[in-house]
XYZ file of C-alpha atoms in Angstrom:
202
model
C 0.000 0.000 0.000
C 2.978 2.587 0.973
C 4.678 1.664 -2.843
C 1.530 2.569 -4.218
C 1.018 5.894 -2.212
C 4.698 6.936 -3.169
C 3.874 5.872 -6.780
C 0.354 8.070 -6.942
C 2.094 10.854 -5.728
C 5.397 10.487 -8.131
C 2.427 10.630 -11.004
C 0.618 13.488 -9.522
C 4.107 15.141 -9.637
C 4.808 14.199 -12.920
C 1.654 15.872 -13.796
C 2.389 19.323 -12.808
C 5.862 18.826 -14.858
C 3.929 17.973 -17.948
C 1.435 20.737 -17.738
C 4.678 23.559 -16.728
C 6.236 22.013 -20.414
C 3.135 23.716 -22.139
C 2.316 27.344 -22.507
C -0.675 28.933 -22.217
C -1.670 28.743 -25.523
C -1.420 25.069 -25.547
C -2.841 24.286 -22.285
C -5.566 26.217 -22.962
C -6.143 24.069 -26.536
C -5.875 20.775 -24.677
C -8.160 21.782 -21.832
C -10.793 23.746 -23.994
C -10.639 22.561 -27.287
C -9.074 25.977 -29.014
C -8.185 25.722 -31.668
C -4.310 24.872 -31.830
C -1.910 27.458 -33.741
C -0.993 27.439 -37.378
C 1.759 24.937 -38.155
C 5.176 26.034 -38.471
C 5.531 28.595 -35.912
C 8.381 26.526 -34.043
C 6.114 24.956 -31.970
C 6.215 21.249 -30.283
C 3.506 19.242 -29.002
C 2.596 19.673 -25.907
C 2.777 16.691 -24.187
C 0.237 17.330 -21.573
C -2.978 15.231 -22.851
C -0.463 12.152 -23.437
C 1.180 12.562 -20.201
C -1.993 12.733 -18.374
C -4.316 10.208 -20.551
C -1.330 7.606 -19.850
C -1.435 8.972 -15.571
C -4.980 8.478 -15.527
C -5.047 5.633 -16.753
C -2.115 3.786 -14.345
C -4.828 5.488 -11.476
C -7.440 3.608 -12.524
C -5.645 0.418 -13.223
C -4.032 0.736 -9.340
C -7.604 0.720 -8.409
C -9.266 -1.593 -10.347
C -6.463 -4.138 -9.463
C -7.061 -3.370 -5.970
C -10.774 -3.853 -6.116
C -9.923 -7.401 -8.101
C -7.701 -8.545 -4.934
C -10.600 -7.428 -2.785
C -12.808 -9.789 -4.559
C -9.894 -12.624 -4.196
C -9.073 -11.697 -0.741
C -12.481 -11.258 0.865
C -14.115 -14.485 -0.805
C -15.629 -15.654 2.290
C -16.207 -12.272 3.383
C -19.917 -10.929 3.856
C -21.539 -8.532 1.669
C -21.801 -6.004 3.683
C -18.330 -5.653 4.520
C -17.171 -6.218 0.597
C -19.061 -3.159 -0.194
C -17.580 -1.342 2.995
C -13.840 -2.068 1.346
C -14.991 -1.196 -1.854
C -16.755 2.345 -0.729
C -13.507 3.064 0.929
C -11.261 2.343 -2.137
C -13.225 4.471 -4.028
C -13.274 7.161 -1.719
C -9.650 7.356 -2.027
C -9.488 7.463 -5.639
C -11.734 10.415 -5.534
C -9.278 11.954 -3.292
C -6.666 11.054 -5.194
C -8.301 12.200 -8.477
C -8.965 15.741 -6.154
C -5.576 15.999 -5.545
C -4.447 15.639 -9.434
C -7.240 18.397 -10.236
C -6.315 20.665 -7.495
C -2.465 20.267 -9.309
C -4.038 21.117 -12.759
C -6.205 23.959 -11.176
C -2.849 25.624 -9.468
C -0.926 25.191 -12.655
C -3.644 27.028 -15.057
C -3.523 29.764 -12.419
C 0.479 30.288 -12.387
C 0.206 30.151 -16.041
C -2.398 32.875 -16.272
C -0.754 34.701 -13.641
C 2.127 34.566 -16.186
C 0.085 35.080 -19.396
C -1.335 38.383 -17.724
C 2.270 39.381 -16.371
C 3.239 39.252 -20.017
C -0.044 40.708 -21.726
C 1.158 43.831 -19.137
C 3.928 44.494 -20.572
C 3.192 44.165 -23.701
C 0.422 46.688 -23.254
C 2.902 48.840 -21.614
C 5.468 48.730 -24.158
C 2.397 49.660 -26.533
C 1.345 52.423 -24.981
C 4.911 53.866 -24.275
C 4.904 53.498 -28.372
C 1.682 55.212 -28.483
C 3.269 57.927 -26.857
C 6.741 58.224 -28.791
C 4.554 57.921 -32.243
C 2.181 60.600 -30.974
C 5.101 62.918 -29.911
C 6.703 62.233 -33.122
C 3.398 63.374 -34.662
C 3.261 66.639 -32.873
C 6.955 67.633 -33.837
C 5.912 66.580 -37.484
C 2.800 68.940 -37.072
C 4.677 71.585 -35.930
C 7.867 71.090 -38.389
C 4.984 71.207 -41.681
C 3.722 74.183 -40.093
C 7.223 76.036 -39.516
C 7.747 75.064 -43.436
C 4.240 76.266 -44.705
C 5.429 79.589 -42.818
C 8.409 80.168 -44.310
C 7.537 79.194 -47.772
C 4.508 81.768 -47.467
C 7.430 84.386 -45.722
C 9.892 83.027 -49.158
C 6.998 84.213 -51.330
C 6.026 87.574 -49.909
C 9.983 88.497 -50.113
C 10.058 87.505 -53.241
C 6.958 90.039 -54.507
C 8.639 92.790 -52.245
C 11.802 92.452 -54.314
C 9.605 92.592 -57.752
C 8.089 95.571 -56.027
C 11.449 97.327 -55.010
C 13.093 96.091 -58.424
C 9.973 97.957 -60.289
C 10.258 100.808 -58.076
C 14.443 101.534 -58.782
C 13.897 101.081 -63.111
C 10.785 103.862 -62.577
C 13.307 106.355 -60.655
C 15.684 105.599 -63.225
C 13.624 106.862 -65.716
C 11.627 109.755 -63.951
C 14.459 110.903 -61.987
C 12.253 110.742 -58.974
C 10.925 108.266 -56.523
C 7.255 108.068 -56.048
C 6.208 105.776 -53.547
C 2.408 106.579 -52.763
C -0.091 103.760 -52.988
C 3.017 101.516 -52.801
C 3.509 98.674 -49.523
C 5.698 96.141 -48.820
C 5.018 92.706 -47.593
C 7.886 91.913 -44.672
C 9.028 95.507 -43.942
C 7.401 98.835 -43.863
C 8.161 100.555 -46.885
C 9.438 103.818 -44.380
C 12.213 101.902 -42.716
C 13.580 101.085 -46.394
C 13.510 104.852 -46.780
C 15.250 105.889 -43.580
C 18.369 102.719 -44.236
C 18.606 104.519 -47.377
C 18.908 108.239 -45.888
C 21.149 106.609 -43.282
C 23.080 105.067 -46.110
C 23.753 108.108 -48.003
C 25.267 109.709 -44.972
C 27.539 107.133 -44.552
């Protein structure tokens, strides 16, 4: 009876090694019937439903071959106390089979526990992303907008150059500046005229 203690609880141990060889992903497949992952991701077979079809079974054939010595060893035995045995050998592979669930149960858990550590930081990781792409967004806003500016500031010197240009050939020709109705873009037109006075007196 001790042997086949020690051996139940080498196989419940066993059990909890074969489920720890899985991730999540698998486990969750064998238990619930997900459907597995595409082939040729690196995967290997989890070896959980083997492992545990194979414990399961050597349970059930420790019991059954104790209930067949029962039936040997209590021949002349009454009824009564036949079914006595037999409740009580029963009763302790219902323990035993609570034991090997209560395994299963705290491995799903640690896994999850893991599975959610992981999904965490993955999350994280995405949302420090989020923020670096929406940073990089703002500086790209701002960058298009400093360009827009300048190309519009690039233009408007441009026309006050045509405007100056225009304004030099006509006091060529008249011998005289005239500057009414005329404006500038970028500067006033009157700081153009005081550079130049300034100029002259240089």
């Amino acid at each position: 009876m001790e042997k086949r203690c020690k051996h139940i609880t080498e196989s419940q141990e066993n059990i909890k090694r074969s489920v720890t060889l899985c991730d999540s992903d698998d486990l969750k497949h064998r238990m619930y019937k997900v459907p597995p992952s595409e082939p040729g991701e690196g995967r290997f077979p989890c070896p959980v439903t083997r492992n545990m079809r194979h414990l399961l079974d050597e349970f059930k054939g420790l019991y059954e071959e104790r209930l067949r010595r029962l039936e040997i060893q209590t021949g002349g035995g009454s009824h009564e106390e036949i079914l006595r045995m037999k409740v009580r050998i029963l009763n302790s592979y219902v323990n035993d089979l609570s034991d090997q669930n209560q395994v299963l149960i705290q491995t799903v858990e640690d896994l999850e526990k893991e599975a959610n550590g992981k999904v965490a930081f993955l999350e994280a990781k995405i949302h420090s992303s989020d923020q670096i792409i929406d940073d990089l967004g703002y500086r790209n806003r701002c960058l298009e907008g400093n360009t827009e500016s300048l190309h519009s500031e690039i233009l408007d010197m441009k026309l006050d150059i045509s405007t100056l240009s225009r304004l030099a050939q006509q006091a060529q020709h008249t011998h005289k500046l005239d500057v009414s109705g005329v404006s500038l873009r970028t500067i006033p037109l009157e700081q153009i005229a005081e550079l130049s006075v300034y100029s002259k007196r240089m």
